[in-house]
Amino acid sequence: MNSSGHAASDVRDDTAGLRLHPFRGIRYVPERVGSLAAVTSPPYDVVVRPDGLLHLESADPHNIVRLILPQAVTAGTRHRKAAVTMDRWLADGVLAPDPAPALYVYEQQGDGILQRGIIGALELTTPDEGVVLPHEDVMPHVVEDRAALMRTTAANLEPLLLTYPGTGDGADAVMERAIQREPLLATTTEDGFRHRLWAVTDPAEQAAVTTELARHQALIADGHHRWATYLRLRDEHPSPGPWNQGLVLLIDTVRYPLRVRAIHRLLSRLPVADALEAVGDAFRVRRVERPLPEALEALAAAAAEGNAFLLAGDGAFHLLDRPDPALLARTVRADRPEAWRTLDATVLHATLLEHVWRVPDAPEDIAYIHDTAAAVAQAERRGGTAVLMHPVREEVVRDLARQGVTMPRKSTSFGPKPATGLVLRSLALD
């Protein structure tokens, strides 16, 4: 295994790997919107609701969040509203299809990171086929919601983030040539990241990309629910056809390693005092009288020794570590690999949430928040508990994925994630 966690099994024969296709992208017409930055959004599951949602909606009347997170009283009404809105924007010239099918070179730069990848329509495969490897479980209600939205809009509104171990040719050469040209779009979002996009329409260049990718498998870095949604909708529609493909961004992590961050839990109905009382002697509990950055450093130090969590919500931080081994033996499944049984996410869900706190596995009881400060702020505002997590190493994620072992849902956050709204895919055009 090399330094990026890739093994020789990532390279496949050219009949069993990734099959990427060009598509006619739908993009915002710059002259019809305030700015491209004002109409973009983070992926739907990263938007902090309600604050972030309202902020994005007010940034521009055409912000993409009105499609990926439409607001209405019922789910059916929300999804129809998104479809009507998209049709109206197309009719009004706010959105327009590109003239020819393309693969898209996408570049993000900011916070000391330069990342480039290829956006295209990827042929769908099941996990058993070993081409696209999931590493996390999914929540059925989220898949159902995403499927209803995608079904109603007949569109892939945001690309999934997939990684593969490139070999330094094919796609790399095409990207290097593309970035010498004038980009289709360039914008800087409010997080300070610069985004640029180029279309690759030359058949020879497209072939160079697809030939290289056909030798590789990919790991789902971000978008497990949307991949499960793609597979569900494929089963509903005749194949071959546009529903047999899904919009993805493929990143070569040999050249552009991703950052791995944690996703935190917000337990809105569990006050911190009740959480600590229930823990008792099951974990060592220490109060951390420090600002958030230093409290996270204490969490990192504890996590280096074993399972550790940082609780917040009452104006202080409480570090949980050194769980009772007998308790872990009783509550964590023994029929999984050691790497899975010792994951913080495994111990959190199997031991703390299910056994100690008895928190129902329902969206009204457990929310998943990527931003650390937002998780703490929401817990304090709601009188609940934020459970702050330490990120898992990428090599652990990839190794478990190769074994076909999925981690508890929302165990990792790979990034930087692609901005939503730069290029969309209409299934009616493919």
Short mmCIF file of C-alpha atoms in Angstrom, two decimals:
data_model
loop_
_atom_site.label_atom_id
_atom_site.label_comp_id
_atom_site.label_asym_id
_atom_site.label_seq_id
_atom_site.Cartn_x
_atom_site.Cartn_y
_atom_site.Cartn_z
CA MET A 1 0.00 0.00 0.00
CA ASN A 2 1.40 3.44 -0.87
CA SER A 3 1.37 6.64 1.20
CA SER A 4 -2.11 7.55 0.01
CA GLY A 5 -3.60 4.30 1.20
CA HIS A 6 -3.97 2.81 -2.27
CA ALA A 7 -3.24 -0.81 -3.08
CA ALA A 8 -2.63 -2.62 -6.34
CA SER A 9 -6.22 -3.83 -6.30
CA ASP A 10 -7.27 -0.28 -7.27
CA VAL A 11 -5.99 -0.92 -10.81
CA ARG A 12 -8.34 -3.08 -12.85
CA ASP A 13 -8.59 -4.37 -16.40
CA ASP A 14 -10.26 -1.92 -18.75
CA THR A 15 -13.53 -3.84 -18.91
CA ALA A 16 -14.26 -3.76 -15.20
CA GLY A 17 -13.51 -0.23 -14.09
CA LEU A 18 -15.08 3.21 -14.10
CA ARG A 19 -17.10 4.10 -17.19
CA LEU A 20 -17.39 7.87 -17.45
CA HIS A 21 -19.46 9.60 -20.14
CA PRO A 22 -19.68 13.21 -21.40
CA PHE A 23 -22.97 15.05 -20.91
CA ARG A 24 -24.52 18.39 -21.83
CA GLY A 25 -24.08 20.40 -18.68
CA ILE A 26 -26.66 22.93 -17.56
CA ARG A 27 -25.11 26.09 -16.15
CA TYR A 28 -26.16 29.48 -14.87
CA VAL A 29 -26.05 32.29 -17.43
CA PRO A 30 -23.83 34.87 -15.68
CA GLU A 31 -25.70 37.86 -17.11
CA ARG A 32 -28.97 36.65 -15.58
CA VAL A 33 -27.79 36.34 -11.96
CA GLY A 34 -26.19 38.68 -9.46
CA SER A 35 -22.98 36.66 -9.42
CA LEU A 36 -22.00 33.04 -9.80
CA ALA A 37 -20.80 32.99 -6.20
CA ALA A 38 -24.21 34.17 -5.01
CA VAL A 39 -26.07 31.29 -6.69
CA THR A 40 -23.82 28.47 -5.44
CA SER A 41 -24.25 26.42 -2.29
CA PRO A 42 -22.44 23.74 -0.32
CA PRO A 43 -23.84 20.21 -0.85
CA TYR A 44 -27.38 19.80 0.51
CA ASP A 45 -26.28 17.91 3.63
CA VAL A 46 -23.66 20.49 4.58
CA VAL A 47 -26.10 23.42 4.61
CA VAL A 48 -26.78 24.25 8.26
CA ARG A 49 -30.51 24.67 8.69
CA PRO A 50 -32.25 27.01 9.21
CA ASP A 51 -29.53 29.68 9.43
CA GLY A 52 -27.47 28.65 6.42
CA LEU A 53 -30.55 27.93 4.35
CA LEU A 54 -31.99 31.41 4.92
CA HIS A 55 -28.60 32.99 4.22
CA LEU A 56 -28.34 31.23 0.87
CA GLU A 57 -31.94 31.95 -0.12
CA SER A 58 -31.36 35.65 0.51
CA ALA A 59 -28.00 35.73 -1.32
CA ASP A 60 -29.74 35.63 -4.72
CA PRO A 61 -33.31 34.76 -5.79
CA HIS A 62 -31.82 32.09 -8.08
CA ASN A 63 -29.56 30.40 -5.54
CA ILE A 64 -29.28 26.65 -6.22
CA VAL A 65 -30.48 25.91 -2.68
CA ARG A 66 -34.01 26.56 -3.98
CA LEU A 67 -33.59 23.39 -6.06
CA ILE A 68 -31.61 21.13 -3.72
CA LEU A 69 -33.49 22.14 -0.54
CA PRO A 70 -36.86 23.54 -1.67
CA GLN A 71 -39.09 24.76 1.13
CA ALA A 72 -42.82 23.88 1.40
CA VAL A 73 -45.21 22.26 3.88
CA THR A 74 -45.13 18.72 2.47
CA ALA A 75 -42.41 16.67 0.80
CA GLY A 76 -44.38 16.25 -2.41
CA THR A 77 -45.01 19.97 -2.62
CA ARG A 78 -41.31 20.69 -2.03
CA HIS A 79 -40.19 18.43 -4.84
CA ARG A 80 -42.76 19.77 -7.31
CA LYS A 81 -41.72 23.30 -6.36
CA ALA A 82 -38.12 22.47 -7.24
CA ALA A 83 -39.14 21.03 -10.62
CA VAL A 84 -41.31 24.05 -11.45
CA THR A 85 -38.53 26.43 -10.38
CA MET A 86 -35.95 24.66 -12.54
CA ASP A 87 -38.27 24.65 -15.56
CA ARG A 88 -38.93 28.36 -15.08
CA TRP A 89 -35.24 29.20 -14.81
CA LEU A 90 -34.56 27.27 -18.02
CA ALA A 91 -37.42 28.99 -19.81
CA ASP A 92 -36.28 32.42 -18.59
CA GLY A 93 -32.67 31.84 -19.60
CA VAL A 94 -31.33 31.86 -16.03
CA LEU A 95 -30.06 28.33 -16.69
CA ALA A 96 -29.00 27.09 -20.12
CA PRO A 97 -27.55 23.86 -21.53
CA ASP A 98 -24.07 23.83 -23.01
CA PRO A 99 -24.01 23.28 -26.78
CA ALA A 100 -22.17 19.95 -26.82
CA PRO A 101 -21.61 16.97 -24.52
CA ALA A 102 -18.50 17.48 -22.42
CA LEU A 103 -16.42 16.25 -19.58
CA TYR A 104 -15.59 19.13 -17.24
CA VAL A 105 -12.30 19.93 -15.57
CA TYR A 106 -13.06 21.46 -12.18
CA GLU A 107 -10.53 23.31 -10.02
CA GLN A 108 -10.86 24.48 -6.42
CA GLN A 109 -8.22 26.52 -4.67
CA GLY A 110 -8.21 27.95 -1.14
CA ASP A 111 -7.11 27.37 2.45
CA GLY A 112 -3.77 26.07 1.21
CA ILE A 113 -5.43 23.50 -1.07
CA LEU A 114 -5.31 23.09 -4.85
CA GLN A 115 -7.63 20.39 -6.15
CA ARG A 116 -8.53 19.41 -9.70
CA GLY A 117 -10.80 16.70 -11.01
CA ILE A 118 -13.10 15.56 -13.79
CA ILE A 119 -16.90 15.94 -13.73
CA GLY A 120 -18.89 13.52 -15.87
CA ALA A 121 -21.80 11.09 -15.97
CA LEU A 122 -20.61 7.82 -14.42
CA GLU A 123 -22.19 4.49 -15.28
CA LEU A 124 -23.80 3.06 -12.14
CA THR A 125 -22.61 -0.12 -10.47
CA THR A 126 -23.63 -1.92 -7.29
CA PRO A 127 -21.17 -2.36 -4.40
CA ASP A 128 -20.93 -6.08 -5.23
CA GLU A 129 -19.35 -5.21 -8.57
CA GLY A 130 -16.39 -3.63 -6.77
CA VAL A 131 -16.10 -0.62 -9.07
CA VAL A 132 -17.50 2.14 -6.85
CA LEU A 133 -16.88 1.40 -3.18
CA PRO A 134 -19.13 2.87 -0.50
CA HIS A 135 -17.73 3.16 3.01
CA GLU A 136 -20.75 4.32 5.02
CA ASP A 137 -24.27 3.13 5.71
CA VAL A 138 -27.17 5.31 4.58
CA MET A 139 -30.41 6.50 6.16
CA PRO A 140 -33.48 5.23 4.25
CA HIS A 141 -35.53 8.39 4.79
CA VAL A 142 -32.78 10.54 3.25
CA VAL A 143 -32.52 8.26 0.21
CA GLU A 144 -36.30 8.40 -0.18
CA ASP A 145 -36.27 12.21 -0.06
CA ARG A 146 -33.38 12.55 -2.52
CA ALA A 147 -34.99 10.00 -4.85
CA ALA A 148 -38.29 11.88 -4.86
CA LEU A 149 -36.50 15.15 -5.61
CA MET A 150 -34.38 13.63 -8.39
CA ARG A 151 -37.35 11.76 -9.84
CA THR A 152 -39.50 14.92 -9.92
CA THR A 153 -36.85 17.24 -11.36
CA ALA A 154 -35.37 14.57 -13.69
CA ALA A 155 -31.98 16.06 -12.89
CA ASN A 156 -28.73 15.43 -11.07
CA LEU A 157 -28.41 18.74 -9.24
CA GLU A 158 -25.00 18.25 -7.63
CA PRO A 159 -22.04 15.94 -8.26
CA LEU A 160 -20.93 13.26 -5.85
CA LEU A 161 -17.28 13.35 -4.77
CA LEU A 162 -15.39 10.17 -5.72
CA THR A 163 -11.67 9.43 -5.42
CA TYR A 164 -9.39 7.16 -7.40
CA PRO A 165 -5.60 6.53 -7.50
CA GLY A 166 -4.43 8.00 -10.80
CA THR A 167 -1.45 6.76 -12.75
CA GLY A 168 -0.18 10.16 -13.90
CA ASP A 169 -1.32 9.97 -17.51
CA GLY A 170 -4.56 10.29 -19.47
CA ALA A 171 -6.73 12.45 -17.25
CA ASP A 172 -3.76 14.38 -15.83
CA ALA A 173 -2.55 15.39 -19.28
CA VAL A 174 -6.04 16.46 -20.33
CA MET A 175 -6.46 18.58 -17.20
CA GLU A 176 -3.06 20.23 -17.70
CA ARG A 177 -4.00 21.22 -21.25
CA ALA A 178 -7.45 22.42 -20.20
CA ILE A 179 -6.22 24.82 -17.53
CA GLN A 180 -4.12 26.65 -20.14
CA ARG A 181 -7.35 27.75 -21.82
CA GLU A 182 -9.83 30.40 -20.75
CA PRO A 183 -12.28 28.82 -18.25
CA LEU A 184 -16.02 28.61 -18.83
CA LEU A 185 -16.48 30.21 -15.43
CA ALA A 186 -14.42 31.51 -12.55
CA THR A 187 -15.77 32.63 -9.20
CA THR A 188 -14.72 32.94 -5.58
CA THR A 189 -17.24 31.83 -2.96
CA GLU A 190 -17.62 33.43 0.44
CA ASP A 191 -15.49 30.74 2.07
CA GLY A 192 -12.53 32.11 0.10
CA PHE A 193 -12.30 29.20 -2.35
CA ARG A 194 -11.76 30.01 -6.02
CA HIS A 195 -13.62 27.78 -8.48
CA ARG A 196 -12.87 27.37 -12.19
CA LEU A 197 -14.49 25.12 -14.80
CA TRP A 198 -13.43 24.06 -18.31
CA ALA A 199 -15.30 21.95 -20.88
CA VAL A 200 -13.48 19.09 -22.60
CA THR A 201 -15.34 18.47 -25.86
CA ASP A 202 -12.60 17.01 -28.07
CA PRO A 203 -13.37 13.29 -28.62
CA ALA A 204 -9.68 12.32 -28.41
CA GLU A 205 -9.24 14.07 -25.07
CA GLN A 206 -12.47 12.57 -23.75
CA ALA A 207 -11.21 9.13 -24.81
CA ALA A 208 -7.90 9.68 -23.00
CA VAL A 209 -9.78 10.37 -19.77
CA THR A 210 -12.25 7.52 -20.06
CA THR A 211 -9.54 5.02 -21.05
CA GLU A 212 -7.53 5.75 -17.91
CA LEU A 213 -10.55 5.72 -15.62
CA ALA A 214 -11.68 2.37 -17.04
CA ARG A 215 -8.67 0.83 -15.27
CA HIS A 216 -9.65 2.03 -11.81
CA GLN A 217 -12.16 1.63 -9.02
CA ALA A 218 -13.30 4.61 -6.94
CA LEU A 219 -14.18 5.31 -3.33
CA ILE A 220 -17.26 7.37 -2.51
CA ALA A 221 -15.76 10.22 -0.53
CA ASP A 222 -18.99 12.23 -0.27
CA GLY A 223 -22.47 11.36 -1.54
CA HIS A 224 -23.43 7.91 -0.24
CA HIS A 225 -27.12 8.84 -0.07
CA ARG A 226 -27.10 10.24 -3.58
CA TRP A 227 -25.31 7.15 -4.93
CA ALA A 228 -27.95 4.95 -3.28
CA THR A 229 -30.53 7.26 -4.85
CA TYR A 230 -28.98 6.84 -8.29
CA LEU A 231 -29.18 3.05 -7.93
CA ARG A 232 -32.80 3.16 -6.78
CA LEU A 233 -33.85 5.34 -9.71
CA ARG A 234 -31.90 3.21 -12.18
CA ASP A 235 -33.99 0.24 -11.09
CA GLU A 236 -37.16 2.24 -11.81
CA HIS A 237 -36.21 3.12 -15.38
CA PRO A 238 -35.38 1.07 -18.50
CA SER A 239 -31.72 0.41 -19.11
CA PRO A 240 -29.65 1.49 -20.96
CA GLY A 241 -30.64 5.11 -20.65
CA PRO A 242 -29.78 8.34 -18.82
CA TRP A 243 -30.91 6.93 -15.45
CA ASN A 244 -28.10 4.39 -15.71
CA GLN A 245 -25.58 7.18 -15.08
CA GLY A 246 -25.05 9.70 -12.30
CA LEU A 247 -23.24 13.01 -11.99
CA VAL A 248 -19.85 12.71 -10.23
CA LEU A 249 -16.60 14.56 -9.62
CA LEU A 250 -13.60 12.22 -9.74
CA ILE A 251 -10.44 13.29 -7.91
CA ASP A 252 -7.06 11.59 -8.28
CA THR A 253 -5.93 11.50 -4.64
CA VAL A 254 -2.39 10.47 -5.53
CA ARG A 255 -1.96 13.94 -6.96
CA TYR A 256 -4.62 15.79 -4.97
CA PRO A 257 -5.07 14.22 -1.52
CA LEU A 258 -8.35 15.12 0.17
CA ARG A 259 -8.75 16.28 3.74
CA VAL A 260 -10.75 14.06 6.05
CA ARG A 261 -12.84 15.76 8.71
CA ALA A 262 -15.35 14.51 11.25
CA ILE A 263 -19.13 14.94 11.15
CA HIS A 264 -20.59 15.86 14.52
CA ARG A 265 -23.85 14.79 16.14
CA LEU A 266 -26.46 17.12 17.57
CA LEU A 267 -28.77 15.50 20.12
CA SER A 268 -31.48 18.13 20.44
CA ARG A 269 -33.54 16.33 23.09
CA LEU A 270 -30.69 15.31 25.39
CA PRO A 271 -29.33 18.03 27.72
CA VAL A 272 -25.64 17.82 28.57
CA ALA A 273 -26.35 17.30 32.27
CA ASP A 274 -28.52 14.27 31.50
CA ALA A 275 -25.92 12.90 29.10
CA LEU A 276 -23.15 13.14 31.69
CA GLU A 277 -25.30 11.62 34.43
CA ALA A 278 -26.15 8.64 32.22
CA VAL A 279 -22.50 8.06 31.33
CA GLY A 280 -21.56 7.55 34.97
CA ASP A 281 -18.42 5.40 35.15
CA ALA A 282 -18.78 4.02 31.61
CA PHE A 283 -16.21 6.56 30.37
CA ARG A 284 -13.68 8.79 32.03
CA VAL A 285 -15.20 12.30 32.05
CA ARG A 286 -13.15 15.48 32.33
CA ARG A 287 -14.31 19.09 32.10
CA VAL A 288 -12.22 21.07 29.60
CA GLU A 289 -12.08 24.75 30.53
CA ARG A 290 -10.65 26.00 27.25
CA PRO A 291 -11.82 27.70 24.03
CA LEU A 292 -13.10 25.46 21.24
CA PRO A 293 -9.80 25.18 19.29
CA GLU A 294 -7.92 24.08 22.40
CA ALA A 295 -10.73 21.75 23.44
CA LEU A 296 -10.45 20.08 20.03
CA GLU A 297 -6.71 19.67 20.60
CA ALA A 298 -7.51 17.87 23.86
CA LEU A 299 -9.93 15.65 21.93
CA ALA A 300 -7.24 14.85 19.34
CA ALA A 301 -4.76 13.91 22.07
CA ALA A 302 -7.28 11.61 23.74
CA ALA A 303 -8.34 10.09 20.41
CA ALA A 304 -4.74 9.10 19.73
CA GLU A 305 -5.02 6.74 22.72
CA GLY A 306 -8.48 5.30 21.99
CA ASN A 307 -12.15 6.24 21.66
CA ALA A 308 -12.86 9.83 22.69
CA PHE A 309 -15.67 12.36 22.34
CA LEU A 310 -16.18 16.00 23.29
CA LEU A 311 -19.60 17.00 24.59
CA ALA A 312 -20.82 20.60 24.37
CA GLY A 313 -24.04 22.52 24.81
CA ASP A 314 -23.97 23.89 28.36
CA GLY A 315 -21.29 26.53 27.85
CA ALA A 316 -18.44 24.15 28.66
CA PHE A 317 -16.70 21.16 27.09
CA HIS A 318 -16.62 17.67 28.55
CA LEU A 319 -14.10 15.11 27.32
CA LEU A 320 -15.17 11.45 27.34
CA ASP A 321 -12.47 8.84 26.90
CA ARG A 322 -11.21 5.49 28.22
CA PRO A 323 -14.49 3.57 27.83
CA ASP A 324 -15.11 0.54 30.03
CA PRO A 325 -13.80 -2.46 28.02
CA ALA A 326 -16.51 -4.72 29.44
CA LEU A 327 -19.17 -2.29 28.26
CA LEU A 328 -17.68 -2.22 24.77
CA ALA A 329 -17.60 -6.00 24.68
CA ARG A 330 -21.31 -6.12 25.53
CA THR A 331 -22.49 -3.42 23.14
CA VAL A 332 -20.27 -3.54 20.02
CA ARG A 333 -20.80 -6.28 17.44
CA ALA A 334 -18.08 -8.92 17.53
CA ASP A 335 -18.59 -10.17 13.96
CA ARG A 336 -16.84 -7.20 12.32
CA PRO A 337 -13.14 -6.42 11.78
CA GLU A 338 -11.19 -4.86 14.63
CA ALA A 339 -10.82 -1.63 12.65
CA TRP A 340 -14.62 -1.30 12.52
CA ARG A 341 -15.23 -2.26 16.16
CA THR A 342 -12.80 0.39 17.40
CA LEU A 343 -14.12 3.27 15.26
CA ASP A 344 -15.34 6.24 17.28
CA ALA A 345 -18.53 6.27 15.21
CA THR A 346 -19.14 2.59 16.01
CA VAL A 347 -18.66 3.13 19.74
CA LEU A 348 -20.77 6.29 19.69
CA HIS A 349 -23.74 4.63 18.02
CA ALA A 350 -23.56 1.14 19.54
CA THR A 351 -22.49 2.05 23.06
CA LEU A 352 -23.44 5.64 23.85
CA LEU A 353 -26.47 6.38 21.66
CA GLU A 354 -28.14 2.96 21.79
CA HIS A 355 -27.12 1.64 25.21
CA VAL A 356 -26.15 4.52 27.52
CA TRP A 357 -28.29 7.39 26.29
CA ARG A 358 -31.01 5.38 24.51
CA VAL A 359 -31.44 8.08 21.88
CA PRO A 360 -33.81 6.95 19.10
CA ASP A 361 -32.31 6.66 15.64
CA ALA A 362 -34.59 9.30 14.18
CA PRO A 363 -33.91 12.65 12.45
CA GLU A 364 -35.74 14.59 15.16
CA ASP A 365 -33.35 13.15 17.76
CA ILE A 366 -30.00 13.02 15.90
CA ALA A 367 -28.81 15.67 13.46
CA TYR A 368 -25.49 15.54 11.61
CA ILE A 369 -23.51 18.78 11.36
CA HIS A 370 -20.19 19.25 9.56
CA ASP A 371 -19.19 22.60 11.07
CA THR A 372 -17.85 22.32 14.62
CA ALA A 373 -18.78 25.81 15.80
CA ALA A 374 -22.27 25.47 14.33
CA ALA A 375 -22.80 22.18 16.18
CA VAL A 376 -21.84 23.80 19.49
CA ALA A 377 -23.98 26.90 18.83
CA GLN A 378 -27.08 24.86 17.92
CA ALA A 379 -26.68 22.63 20.99
CA GLU A 380 -26.48 25.68 23.25
CA ARG A 381 -29.46 27.31 21.57
CA ARG A 382 -31.62 24.19 21.83
CA GLY A 383 -30.48 23.01 25.24
CA GLY A 384 -29.18 19.78 23.72
CA THR A 385 -25.84 18.03 23.41
CA ALA A 386 -23.30 18.33 20.62
CA VAL A 387 -21.06 15.28 20.33
CA LEU A 388 -17.86 16.45 18.66
CA MET A 389 -15.90 13.77 16.84
CA HIS A 390 -12.26 13.33 15.81
CA PRO A 391 -11.73 12.41 12.11
CA VAL A 392 -10.86 8.87 11.09
CA ARG A 393 -7.79 8.23 8.93
CA GLU A 394 -8.36 7.82 5.19
CA GLU A 395 -6.45 4.54 5.02
CA VAL A 396 -8.88 3.01 7.54
CA VAL A 397 -11.83 4.15 5.42
CA ARG A 398 -10.39 2.70 2.21
CA ASP A 399 -9.31 -0.58 3.83
CA LEU A 400 -12.78 -1.22 5.27
CA ALA A 401 -14.39 -0.30 1.93
CA ARG A 402 -12.24 -2.87 0.12
CA GLN A 403 -13.38 -5.50 2.63
CA GLY A 404 -17.01 -4.59 1.87
CA VAL A 405 -17.50 -3.32 5.42
CA THR A 406 -19.46 -0.08 5.72
CA MET A 407 -18.89 2.35 8.55
CA PRO A 408 -21.74 3.89 10.55
CA ARG A 409 -23.41 6.61 8.52
CA LYS A 410 -21.90 10.08 8.55
CA SER A 411 -18.58 8.80 9.88
CA THR A 412 -16.39 10.99 7.68
CA SER A 413 -16.39 14.23 5.74
CA PHE A 414 -13.94 14.33 2.84
CA GLY A 415 -13.14 17.66 1.30
CA PRO A 416 -12.98 20.13 -0.12
CA LYS A 417 -16.40 19.32 -1.51
CA PRO A 418 -17.51 20.60 -4.92
CA ALA A 419 -19.64 23.71 -4.91
CA THR A 420 -23.23 23.01 -5.92
CA GLY A 421 -24.61 25.06 -8.78
CA LEU A 422 -21.64 25.25 -11.15
CA VAL A 423 -22.86 22.50 -13.49
CA LEU A 424 -26.06 20.41 -13.41
CA ARG A 425 -27.18 17.41 -15.45
CA SER A 426 -30.66 17.13 -16.94
CA LEU A 427 -31.65 13.56 -17.71
CA ALA A 428 -33.95 14.88 -20.44
CA LEU A 429 -30.90 16.03 -22.43
CA ASP A 430 -28.88 12.77 -22.24
#
